[in-house]
PDB file of C-alpha atoms and ligand atoms in Angstrom:
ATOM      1  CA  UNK A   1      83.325 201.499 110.603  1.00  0.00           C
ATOM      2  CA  UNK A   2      85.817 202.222 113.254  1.00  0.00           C
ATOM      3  CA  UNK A   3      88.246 199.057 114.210  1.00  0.00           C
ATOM      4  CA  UNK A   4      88.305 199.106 117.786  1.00  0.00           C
ATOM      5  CA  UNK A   5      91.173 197.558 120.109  1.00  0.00           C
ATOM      6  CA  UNK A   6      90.053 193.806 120.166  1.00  0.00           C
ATOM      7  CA  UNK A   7      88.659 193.464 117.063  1.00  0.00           C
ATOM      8  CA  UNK A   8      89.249 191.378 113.854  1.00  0.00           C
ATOM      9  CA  UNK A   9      89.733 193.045 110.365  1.00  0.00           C
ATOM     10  CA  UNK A  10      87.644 190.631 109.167  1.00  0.00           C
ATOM     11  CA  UNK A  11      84.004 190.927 109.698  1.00  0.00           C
ATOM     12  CA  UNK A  12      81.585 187.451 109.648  1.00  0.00           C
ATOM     13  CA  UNK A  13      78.269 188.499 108.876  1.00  0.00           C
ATOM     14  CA  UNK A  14      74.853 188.160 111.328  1.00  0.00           C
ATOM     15  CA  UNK A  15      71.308 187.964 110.106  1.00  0.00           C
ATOM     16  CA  UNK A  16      68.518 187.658 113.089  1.00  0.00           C
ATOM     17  CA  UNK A  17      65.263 189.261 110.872  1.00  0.00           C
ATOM     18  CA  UNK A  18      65.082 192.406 112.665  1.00  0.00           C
ATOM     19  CA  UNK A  19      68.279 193.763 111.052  1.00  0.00           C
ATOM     20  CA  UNK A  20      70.611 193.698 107.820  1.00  0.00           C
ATOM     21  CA  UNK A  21      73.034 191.875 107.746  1.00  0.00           C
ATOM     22  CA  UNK A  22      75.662 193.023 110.602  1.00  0.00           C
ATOM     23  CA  UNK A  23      79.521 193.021 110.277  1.00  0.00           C
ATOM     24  CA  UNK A  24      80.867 191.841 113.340  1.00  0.00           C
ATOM     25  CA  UNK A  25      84.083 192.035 114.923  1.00  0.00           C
ATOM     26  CA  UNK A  26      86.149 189.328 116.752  1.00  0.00           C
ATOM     27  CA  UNK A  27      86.731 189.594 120.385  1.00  0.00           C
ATOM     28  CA  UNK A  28      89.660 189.267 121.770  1.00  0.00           C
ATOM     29  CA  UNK A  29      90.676 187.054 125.367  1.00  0.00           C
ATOM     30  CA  UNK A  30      91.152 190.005 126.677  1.00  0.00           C
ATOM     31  CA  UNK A  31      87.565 191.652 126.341  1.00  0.00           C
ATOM     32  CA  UNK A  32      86.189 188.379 128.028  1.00  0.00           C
ATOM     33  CA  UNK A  33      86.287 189.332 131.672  1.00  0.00           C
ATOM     34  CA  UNK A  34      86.365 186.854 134.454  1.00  0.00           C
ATOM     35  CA  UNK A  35      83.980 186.897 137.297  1.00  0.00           C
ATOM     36  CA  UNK A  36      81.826 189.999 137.698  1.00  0.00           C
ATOM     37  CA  UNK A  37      83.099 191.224 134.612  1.00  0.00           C
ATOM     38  CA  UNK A  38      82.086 188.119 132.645  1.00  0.00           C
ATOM     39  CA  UNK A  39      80.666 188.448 129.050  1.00  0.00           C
ATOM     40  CA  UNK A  40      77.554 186.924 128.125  1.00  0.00           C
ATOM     41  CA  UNK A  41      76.138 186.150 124.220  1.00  0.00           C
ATOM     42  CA  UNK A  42      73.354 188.270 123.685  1.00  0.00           C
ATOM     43  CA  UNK A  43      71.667 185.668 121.694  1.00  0.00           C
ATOM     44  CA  UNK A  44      71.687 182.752 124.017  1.00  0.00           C
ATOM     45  CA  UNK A  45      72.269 184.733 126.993  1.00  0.00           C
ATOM     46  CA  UNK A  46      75.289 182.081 128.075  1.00  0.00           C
ATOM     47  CA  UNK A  47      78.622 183.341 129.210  1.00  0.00           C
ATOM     48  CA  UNK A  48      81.088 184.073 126.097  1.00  0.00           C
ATOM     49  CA  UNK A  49      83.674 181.747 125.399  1.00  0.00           C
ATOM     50  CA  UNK A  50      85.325 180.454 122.565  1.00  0.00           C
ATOM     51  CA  UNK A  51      85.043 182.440 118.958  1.00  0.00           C
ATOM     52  CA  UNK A  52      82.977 185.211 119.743  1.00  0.00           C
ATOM     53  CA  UNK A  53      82.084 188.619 118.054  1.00  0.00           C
ATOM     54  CA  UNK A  54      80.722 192.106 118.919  1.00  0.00           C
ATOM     55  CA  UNK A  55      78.445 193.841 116.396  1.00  0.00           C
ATOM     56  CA  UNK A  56      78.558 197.769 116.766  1.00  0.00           C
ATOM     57  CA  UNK A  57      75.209 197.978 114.794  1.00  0.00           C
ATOM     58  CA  UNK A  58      73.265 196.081 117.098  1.00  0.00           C
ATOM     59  CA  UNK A  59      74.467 197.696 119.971  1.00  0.00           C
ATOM     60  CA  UNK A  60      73.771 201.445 118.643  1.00  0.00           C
ATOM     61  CA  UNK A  61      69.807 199.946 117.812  1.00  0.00           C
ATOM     62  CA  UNK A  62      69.907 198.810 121.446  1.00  0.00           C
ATOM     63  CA  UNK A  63      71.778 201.738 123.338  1.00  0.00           C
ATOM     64  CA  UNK A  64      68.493 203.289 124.328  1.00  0.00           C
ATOM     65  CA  UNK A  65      67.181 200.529 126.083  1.00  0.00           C
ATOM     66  CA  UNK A  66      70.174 200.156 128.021  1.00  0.00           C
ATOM     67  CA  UNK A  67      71.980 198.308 126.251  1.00  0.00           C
ATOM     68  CA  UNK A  68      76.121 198.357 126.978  1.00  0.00           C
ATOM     69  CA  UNK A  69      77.371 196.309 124.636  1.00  0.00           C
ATOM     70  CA  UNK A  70      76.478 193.773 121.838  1.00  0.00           C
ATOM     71  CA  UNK A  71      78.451 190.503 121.566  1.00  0.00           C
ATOM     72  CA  UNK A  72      77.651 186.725 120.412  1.00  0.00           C
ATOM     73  CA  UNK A  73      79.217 183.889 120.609  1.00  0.00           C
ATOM     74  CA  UNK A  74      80.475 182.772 117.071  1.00  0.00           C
ATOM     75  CA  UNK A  75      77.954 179.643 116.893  1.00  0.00           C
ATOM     76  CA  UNK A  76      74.829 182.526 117.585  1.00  0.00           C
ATOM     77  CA  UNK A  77      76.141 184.443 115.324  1.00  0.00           C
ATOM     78  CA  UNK A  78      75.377 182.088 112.302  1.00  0.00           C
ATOM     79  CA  UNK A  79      72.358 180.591 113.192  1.00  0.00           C
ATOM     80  CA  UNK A  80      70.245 178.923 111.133  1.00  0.00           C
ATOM     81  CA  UNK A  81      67.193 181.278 110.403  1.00  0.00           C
ATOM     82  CA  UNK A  82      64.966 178.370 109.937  1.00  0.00           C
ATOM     83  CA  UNK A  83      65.355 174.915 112.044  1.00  0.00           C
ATOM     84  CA  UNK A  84      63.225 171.454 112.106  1.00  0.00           C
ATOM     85  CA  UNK A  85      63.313 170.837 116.028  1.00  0.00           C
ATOM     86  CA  UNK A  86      62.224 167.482 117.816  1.00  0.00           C
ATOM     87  CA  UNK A  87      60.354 169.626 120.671  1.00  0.00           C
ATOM     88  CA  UNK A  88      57.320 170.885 117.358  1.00  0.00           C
ATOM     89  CA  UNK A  89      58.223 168.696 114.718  1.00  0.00           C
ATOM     90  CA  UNK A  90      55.323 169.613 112.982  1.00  0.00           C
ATOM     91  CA  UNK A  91      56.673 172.862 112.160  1.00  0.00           C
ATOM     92  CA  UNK A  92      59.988 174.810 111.063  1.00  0.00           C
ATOM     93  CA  UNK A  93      60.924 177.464 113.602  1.00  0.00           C
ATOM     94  CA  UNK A  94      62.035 181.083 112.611  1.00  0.00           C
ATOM     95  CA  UNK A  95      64.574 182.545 114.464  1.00  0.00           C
ATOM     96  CA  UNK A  96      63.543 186.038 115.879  1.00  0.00           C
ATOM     97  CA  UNK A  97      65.036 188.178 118.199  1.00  0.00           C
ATOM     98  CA  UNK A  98      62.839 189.281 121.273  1.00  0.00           C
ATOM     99  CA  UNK A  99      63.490 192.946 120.546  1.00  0.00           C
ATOM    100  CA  UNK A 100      61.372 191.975 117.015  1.00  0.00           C
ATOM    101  CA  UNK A 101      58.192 194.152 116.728  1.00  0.00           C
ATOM    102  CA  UNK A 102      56.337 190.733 115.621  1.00  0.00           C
ATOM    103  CA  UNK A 103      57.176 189.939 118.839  1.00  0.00           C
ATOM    104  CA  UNK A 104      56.672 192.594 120.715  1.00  0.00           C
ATOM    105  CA  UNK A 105      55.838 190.775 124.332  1.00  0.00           C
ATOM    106  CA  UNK A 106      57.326 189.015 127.125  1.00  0.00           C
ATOM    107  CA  UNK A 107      57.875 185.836 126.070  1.00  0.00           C
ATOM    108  CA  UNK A 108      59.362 182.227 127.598  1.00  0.00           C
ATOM    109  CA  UNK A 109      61.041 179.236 125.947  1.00  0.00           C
ATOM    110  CA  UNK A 110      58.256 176.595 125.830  1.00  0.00           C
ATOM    111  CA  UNK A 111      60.728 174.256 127.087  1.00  0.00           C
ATOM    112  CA  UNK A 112      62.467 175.627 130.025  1.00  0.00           C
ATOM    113  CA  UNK A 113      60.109 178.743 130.811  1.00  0.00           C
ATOM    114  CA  UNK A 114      62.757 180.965 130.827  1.00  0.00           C
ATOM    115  CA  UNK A 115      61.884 184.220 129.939  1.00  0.00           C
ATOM    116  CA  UNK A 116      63.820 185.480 127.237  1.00  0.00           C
ATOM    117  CA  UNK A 117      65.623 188.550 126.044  1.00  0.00           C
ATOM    118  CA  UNK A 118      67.668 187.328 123.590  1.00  0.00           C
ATOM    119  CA  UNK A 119      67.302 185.704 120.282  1.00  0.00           C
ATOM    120  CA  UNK A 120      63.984 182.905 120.221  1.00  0.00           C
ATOM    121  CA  UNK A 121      62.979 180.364 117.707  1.00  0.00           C
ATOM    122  CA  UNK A 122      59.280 180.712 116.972  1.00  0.00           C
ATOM    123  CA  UNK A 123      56.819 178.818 115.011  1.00  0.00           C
ATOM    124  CA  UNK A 124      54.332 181.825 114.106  1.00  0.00           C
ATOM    125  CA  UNK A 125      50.906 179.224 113.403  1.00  0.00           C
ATOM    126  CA  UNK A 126      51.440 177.689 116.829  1.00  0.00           C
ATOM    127  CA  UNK A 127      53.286 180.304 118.486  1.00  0.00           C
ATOM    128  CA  UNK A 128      55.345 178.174 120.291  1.00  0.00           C
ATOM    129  CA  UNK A 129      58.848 179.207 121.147  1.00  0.00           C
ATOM    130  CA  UNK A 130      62.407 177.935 121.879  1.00  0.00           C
ATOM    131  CA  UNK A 131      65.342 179.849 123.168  1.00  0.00           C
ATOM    132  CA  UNK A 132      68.666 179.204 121.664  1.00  0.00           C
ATOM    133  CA  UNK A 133      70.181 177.218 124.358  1.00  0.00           C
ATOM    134  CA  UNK A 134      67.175 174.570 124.460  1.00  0.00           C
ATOM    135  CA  UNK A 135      66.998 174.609 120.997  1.00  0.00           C
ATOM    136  CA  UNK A 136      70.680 173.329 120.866  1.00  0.00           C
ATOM    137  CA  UNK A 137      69.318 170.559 122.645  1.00  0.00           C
ATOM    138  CA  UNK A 138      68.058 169.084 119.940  1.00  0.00           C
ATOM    139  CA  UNK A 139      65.811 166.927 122.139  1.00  0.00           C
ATOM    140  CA  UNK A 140      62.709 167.398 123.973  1.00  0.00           C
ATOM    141  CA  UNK A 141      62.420 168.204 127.972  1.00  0.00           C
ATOM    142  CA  UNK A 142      59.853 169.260 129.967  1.00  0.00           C
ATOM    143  CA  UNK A 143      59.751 171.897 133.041  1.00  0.00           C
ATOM    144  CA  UNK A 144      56.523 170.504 133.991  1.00  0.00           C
ATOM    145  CA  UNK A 145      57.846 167.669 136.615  1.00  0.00           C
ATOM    146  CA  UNK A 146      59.862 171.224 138.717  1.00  0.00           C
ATOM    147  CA  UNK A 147      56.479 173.040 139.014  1.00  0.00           C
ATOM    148  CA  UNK A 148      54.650 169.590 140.378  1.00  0.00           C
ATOM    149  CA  UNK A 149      57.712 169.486 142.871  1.00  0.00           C
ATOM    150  CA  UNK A 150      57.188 173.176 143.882  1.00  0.00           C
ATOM    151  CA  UNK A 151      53.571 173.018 143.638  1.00  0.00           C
ATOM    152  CA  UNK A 152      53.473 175.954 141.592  1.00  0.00           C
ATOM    153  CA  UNK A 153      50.677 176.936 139.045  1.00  0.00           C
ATOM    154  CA  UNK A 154      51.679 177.243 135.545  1.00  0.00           C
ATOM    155  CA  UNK A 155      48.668 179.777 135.200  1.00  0.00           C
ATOM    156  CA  UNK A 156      46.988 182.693 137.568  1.00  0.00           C
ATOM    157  CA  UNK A 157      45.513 186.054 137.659  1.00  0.00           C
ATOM    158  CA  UNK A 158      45.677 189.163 139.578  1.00  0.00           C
ATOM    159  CA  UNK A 159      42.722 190.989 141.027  1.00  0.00           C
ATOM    160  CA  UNK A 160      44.387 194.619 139.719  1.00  0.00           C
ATOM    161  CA  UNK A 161      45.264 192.826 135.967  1.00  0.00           C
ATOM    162  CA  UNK A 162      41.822 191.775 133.486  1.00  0.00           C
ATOM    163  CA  UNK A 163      44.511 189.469 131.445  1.00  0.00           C
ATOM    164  CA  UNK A 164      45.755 185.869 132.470  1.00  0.00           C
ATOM    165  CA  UNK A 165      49.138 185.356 134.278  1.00  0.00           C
ATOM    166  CA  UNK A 166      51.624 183.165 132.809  1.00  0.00           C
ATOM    167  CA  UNK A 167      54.504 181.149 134.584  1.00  0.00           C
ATOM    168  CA  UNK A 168      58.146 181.866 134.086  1.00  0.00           C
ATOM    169  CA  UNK A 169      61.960 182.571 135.179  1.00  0.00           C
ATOM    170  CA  UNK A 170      63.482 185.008 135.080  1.00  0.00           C
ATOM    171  CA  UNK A 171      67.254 184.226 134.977  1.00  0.00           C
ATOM    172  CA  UNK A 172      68.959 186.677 132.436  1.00  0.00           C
ATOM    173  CA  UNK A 173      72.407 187.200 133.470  1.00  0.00           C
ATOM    174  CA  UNK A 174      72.709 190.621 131.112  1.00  0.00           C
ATOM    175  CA  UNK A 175      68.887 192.646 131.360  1.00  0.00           C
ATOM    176  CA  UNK A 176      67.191 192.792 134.508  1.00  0.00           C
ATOM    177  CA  UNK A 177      63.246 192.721 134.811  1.00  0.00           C
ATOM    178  CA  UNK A 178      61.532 194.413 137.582  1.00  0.00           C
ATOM    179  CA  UNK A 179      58.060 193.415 139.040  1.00  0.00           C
ATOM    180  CA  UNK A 180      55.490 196.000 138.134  1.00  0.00           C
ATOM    181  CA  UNK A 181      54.232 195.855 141.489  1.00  0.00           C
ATOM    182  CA  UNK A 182      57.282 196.670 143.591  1.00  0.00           C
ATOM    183  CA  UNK A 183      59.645 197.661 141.218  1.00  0.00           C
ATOM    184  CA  UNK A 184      62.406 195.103 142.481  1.00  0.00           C
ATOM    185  CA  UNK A 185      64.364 192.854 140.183  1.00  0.00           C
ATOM    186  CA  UNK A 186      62.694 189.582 139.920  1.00  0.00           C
ATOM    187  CA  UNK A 187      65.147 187.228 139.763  1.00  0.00           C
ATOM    188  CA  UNK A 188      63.673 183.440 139.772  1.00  0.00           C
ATOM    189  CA  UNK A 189      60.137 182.549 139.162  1.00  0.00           C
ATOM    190  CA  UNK A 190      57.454 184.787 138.165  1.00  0.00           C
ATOM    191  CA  UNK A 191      53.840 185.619 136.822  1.00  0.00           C
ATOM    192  CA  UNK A 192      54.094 187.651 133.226  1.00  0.00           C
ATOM    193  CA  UNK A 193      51.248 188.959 131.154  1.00  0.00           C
ATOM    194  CA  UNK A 194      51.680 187.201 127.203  1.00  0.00           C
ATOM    195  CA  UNK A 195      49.264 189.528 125.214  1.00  0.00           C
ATOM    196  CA  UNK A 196      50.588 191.948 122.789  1.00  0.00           C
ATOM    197  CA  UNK A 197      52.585 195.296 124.387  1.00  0.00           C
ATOM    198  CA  UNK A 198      51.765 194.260 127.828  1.00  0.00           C
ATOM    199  CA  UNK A 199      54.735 193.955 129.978  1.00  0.00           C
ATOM    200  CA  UNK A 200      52.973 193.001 133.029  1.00  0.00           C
ATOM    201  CA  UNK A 201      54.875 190.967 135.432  1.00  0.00           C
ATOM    202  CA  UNK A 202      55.060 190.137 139.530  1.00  0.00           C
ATOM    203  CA  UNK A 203      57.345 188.162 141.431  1.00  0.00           C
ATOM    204  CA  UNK A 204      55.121 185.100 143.059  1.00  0.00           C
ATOM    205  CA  UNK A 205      55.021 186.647 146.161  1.00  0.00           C
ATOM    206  CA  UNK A 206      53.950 190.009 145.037  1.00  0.00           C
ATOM    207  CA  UNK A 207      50.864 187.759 143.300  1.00  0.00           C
ATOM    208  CA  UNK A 208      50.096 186.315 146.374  1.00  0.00           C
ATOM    209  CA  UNK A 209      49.257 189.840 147.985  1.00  0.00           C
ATOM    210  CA  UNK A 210      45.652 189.663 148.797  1.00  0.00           C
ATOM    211  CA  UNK A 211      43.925 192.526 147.768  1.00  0.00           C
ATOM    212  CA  UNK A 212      41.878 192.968 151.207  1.00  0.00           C
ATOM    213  CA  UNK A 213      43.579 192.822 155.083  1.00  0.00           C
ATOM    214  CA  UNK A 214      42.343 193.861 158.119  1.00  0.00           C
ATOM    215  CA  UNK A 215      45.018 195.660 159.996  1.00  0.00           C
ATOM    216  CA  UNK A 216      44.869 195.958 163.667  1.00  0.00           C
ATOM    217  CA  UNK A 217      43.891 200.029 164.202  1.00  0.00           C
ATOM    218  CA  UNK A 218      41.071 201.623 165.432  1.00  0.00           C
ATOM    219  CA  UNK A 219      38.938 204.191 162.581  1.00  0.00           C
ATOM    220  CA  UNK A 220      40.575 206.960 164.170  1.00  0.00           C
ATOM    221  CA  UNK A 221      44.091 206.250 164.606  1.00  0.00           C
ATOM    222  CA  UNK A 222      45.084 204.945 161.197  1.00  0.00           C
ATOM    223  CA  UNK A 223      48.159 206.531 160.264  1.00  0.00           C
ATOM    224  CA  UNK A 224      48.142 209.401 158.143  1.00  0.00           C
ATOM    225  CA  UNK A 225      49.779 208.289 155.222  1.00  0.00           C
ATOM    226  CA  UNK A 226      47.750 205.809 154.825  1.00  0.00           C
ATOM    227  CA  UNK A 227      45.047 208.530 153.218  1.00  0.00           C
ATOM    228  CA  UNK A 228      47.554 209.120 150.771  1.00  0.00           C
ATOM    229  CA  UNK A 229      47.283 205.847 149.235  1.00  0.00           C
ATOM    230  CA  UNK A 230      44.721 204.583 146.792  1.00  0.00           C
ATOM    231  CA  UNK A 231      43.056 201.766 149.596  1.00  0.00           C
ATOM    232  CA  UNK A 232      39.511 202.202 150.729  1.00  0.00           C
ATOM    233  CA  UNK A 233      39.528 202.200 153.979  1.00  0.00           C
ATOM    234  CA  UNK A 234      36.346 200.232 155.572  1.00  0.00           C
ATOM    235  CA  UNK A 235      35.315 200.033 159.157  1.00  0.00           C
ATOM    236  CA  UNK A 236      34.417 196.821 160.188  1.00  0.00           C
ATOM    237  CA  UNK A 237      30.815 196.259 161.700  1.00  0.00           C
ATOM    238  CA  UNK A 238      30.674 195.379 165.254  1.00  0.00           C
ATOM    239  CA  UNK A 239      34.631 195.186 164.845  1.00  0.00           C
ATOM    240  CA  UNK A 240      36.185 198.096 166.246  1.00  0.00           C
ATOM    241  CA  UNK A 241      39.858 196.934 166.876  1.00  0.00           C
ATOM    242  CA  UNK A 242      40.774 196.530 163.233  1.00  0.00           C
ATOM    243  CA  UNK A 243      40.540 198.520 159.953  1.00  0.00           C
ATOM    244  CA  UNK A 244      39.788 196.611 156.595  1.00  0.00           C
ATOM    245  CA  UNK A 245      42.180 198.037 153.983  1.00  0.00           C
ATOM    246  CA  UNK A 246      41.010 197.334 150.071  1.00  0.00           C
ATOM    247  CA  UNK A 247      43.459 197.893 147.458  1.00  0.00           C
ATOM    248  CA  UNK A 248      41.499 200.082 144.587  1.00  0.00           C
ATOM    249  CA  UNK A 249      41.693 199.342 141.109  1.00  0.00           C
ATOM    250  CA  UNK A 250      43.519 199.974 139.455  1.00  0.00           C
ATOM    251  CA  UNK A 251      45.478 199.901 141.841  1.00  0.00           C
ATOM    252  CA  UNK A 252      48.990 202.033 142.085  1.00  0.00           C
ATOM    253  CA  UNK A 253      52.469 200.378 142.934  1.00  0.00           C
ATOM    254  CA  UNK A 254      52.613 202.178 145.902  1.00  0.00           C
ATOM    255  CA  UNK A 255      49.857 201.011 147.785  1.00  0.00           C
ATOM    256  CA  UNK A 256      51.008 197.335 147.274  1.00  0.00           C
ATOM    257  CA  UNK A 257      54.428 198.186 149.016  1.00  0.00           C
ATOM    258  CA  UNK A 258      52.503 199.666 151.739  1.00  0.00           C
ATOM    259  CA  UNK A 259      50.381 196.473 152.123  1.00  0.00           C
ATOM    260  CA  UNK A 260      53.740 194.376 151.738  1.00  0.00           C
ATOM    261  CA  UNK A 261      55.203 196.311 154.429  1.00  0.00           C
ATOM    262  CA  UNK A 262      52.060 195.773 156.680  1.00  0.00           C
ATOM    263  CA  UNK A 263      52.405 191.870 155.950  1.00  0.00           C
ATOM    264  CA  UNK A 264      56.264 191.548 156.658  1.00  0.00           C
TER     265      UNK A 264
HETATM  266 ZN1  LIG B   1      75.406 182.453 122.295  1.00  0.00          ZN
HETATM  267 ZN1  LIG B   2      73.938 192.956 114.669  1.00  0.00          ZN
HETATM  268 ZN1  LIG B   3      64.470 177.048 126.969  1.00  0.00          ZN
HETATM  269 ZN1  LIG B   4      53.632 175.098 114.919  1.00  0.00          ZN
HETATM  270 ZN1  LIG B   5      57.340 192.255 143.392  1.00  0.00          ZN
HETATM  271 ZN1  LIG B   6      48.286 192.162 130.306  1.00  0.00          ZN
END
């Protein structure tokens, strides 16, 4: 392999299941960043500091996702494949990554609720899962006392998905996720689809959008683009000042920006 400026000659080695064992390289002060240009572990998703490494491998295997570089901290790069953890003490955890094809879902730490990109520990029977940083914990907290403060449901669905919404946050500082609705970052709480290869997921005010709303226009002077989108239109009996828009199903993404324009 190529040495690149800010590496070590001397590779440590990386095993996270979905690849070989990975030379790595050390990083250097220099490659750090400050600020904006801060480095983050791709395994716990916390800013880089201390003994850290890059690993060219996993970075080529990740390029086409959008992937810009690879690096972990030197504490994520030898973790344990296998842990005992307080928070499911009745079983070991594997550690996965949650680019793993046994994975193969958006998933969120079972602690925190953040969703994760990065590397998880996951008991496979139980499928419960812990991301690196609450794993490090070693000791159990919940999440549940912030969502009784915010009085926000842990569970919902969506009148244009047939699968139940999950609960989580989205805080990664290195990938972003956008809401399948309208295609914005969601940054902060959200409602995610869990079943296998669905990567369903809407910012909580995008699942909020009711999927009927009478808008104030008469039958004939809706505007014209609003044929263009996938709503039936309805007239309203004995009701001639408004129009009742219904969102079809399945509904497209840009009919629900239309309808969150008409509610701003
Ligand atoms: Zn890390
Ligand atoms: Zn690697
Ligand atoms: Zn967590
Ligand atoms: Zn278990
Ligand atoms: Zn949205
Ligand atoms: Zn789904």
């Amino acid at each position: 392999m190529e040495q690149n400026e800010g590496t070590n000659i001397q590779p440590i080695n990386h095993n996270h299941r979905m690849y070989e064992v990975h030379p790595m390289y050390e990083v250097t002060k220099v490659l750090k960043g400050k600020g904006k240009g801060k480095k983050y572990c791709n395994g716990c998703r916390l800013v880089l500091s201390g003994p850290s490494y890059r690993c060219e491998i996993c970075f080529d295997l990740l390029k086409s996702a959008g992937q810009k570089e690879f690096y972990l901290h030197k504490r994520c790069a030898n973790l344990a494949n296998k842990i005992q953890h307080p928070s499911h003490s009745v079983h070991p955890l594997n550690l996965y990554t949650s680019h793993h094809p046994q994975i193969g879902r958006t998933i969120s730490c079972d602690d925190c609720r953040d969703i994760c990109l990065g590397f998880i520990y996951l008991c496979e029977q139980c499928d419960f899962k812990l991301d690196v940083k609450c794993a490090a914990l070693r000791t159990h907290k919940t999440a549940v006392s912030q969502e009784k403060e915010m009085a926000r449901v842990t569970e919902s669905q969506h009148f244009n998905h047939h699968h139940k919404l999950v609960l989580g946050y989205c805080n990664d500082p290195i990938d972003e996720t956008k809401c399948t609705i309208c295609e914005l970052p969601i940054i902060g709480p959200a409602y995610f689809c869990r079943e296998y290869n669905c990567d369903y997921i809407l910012h909580e005010s995008c699942l909020r959008l009711p999927q009927k709303i009478e808008v104030p226009f008469q039958w004939n002077e809706v505007p014209f683009q609003w044929n263009e989108v996938p709503f039936q239109m309805h007239q309203i009996p004995f009701h001639r000042e408004h129009v009742l828009l219904v969102a079809s199903s399945p509904m497209k993404i840009q009919s629900h920006s239309v309808m969150l324009a008409l509610l701003r």
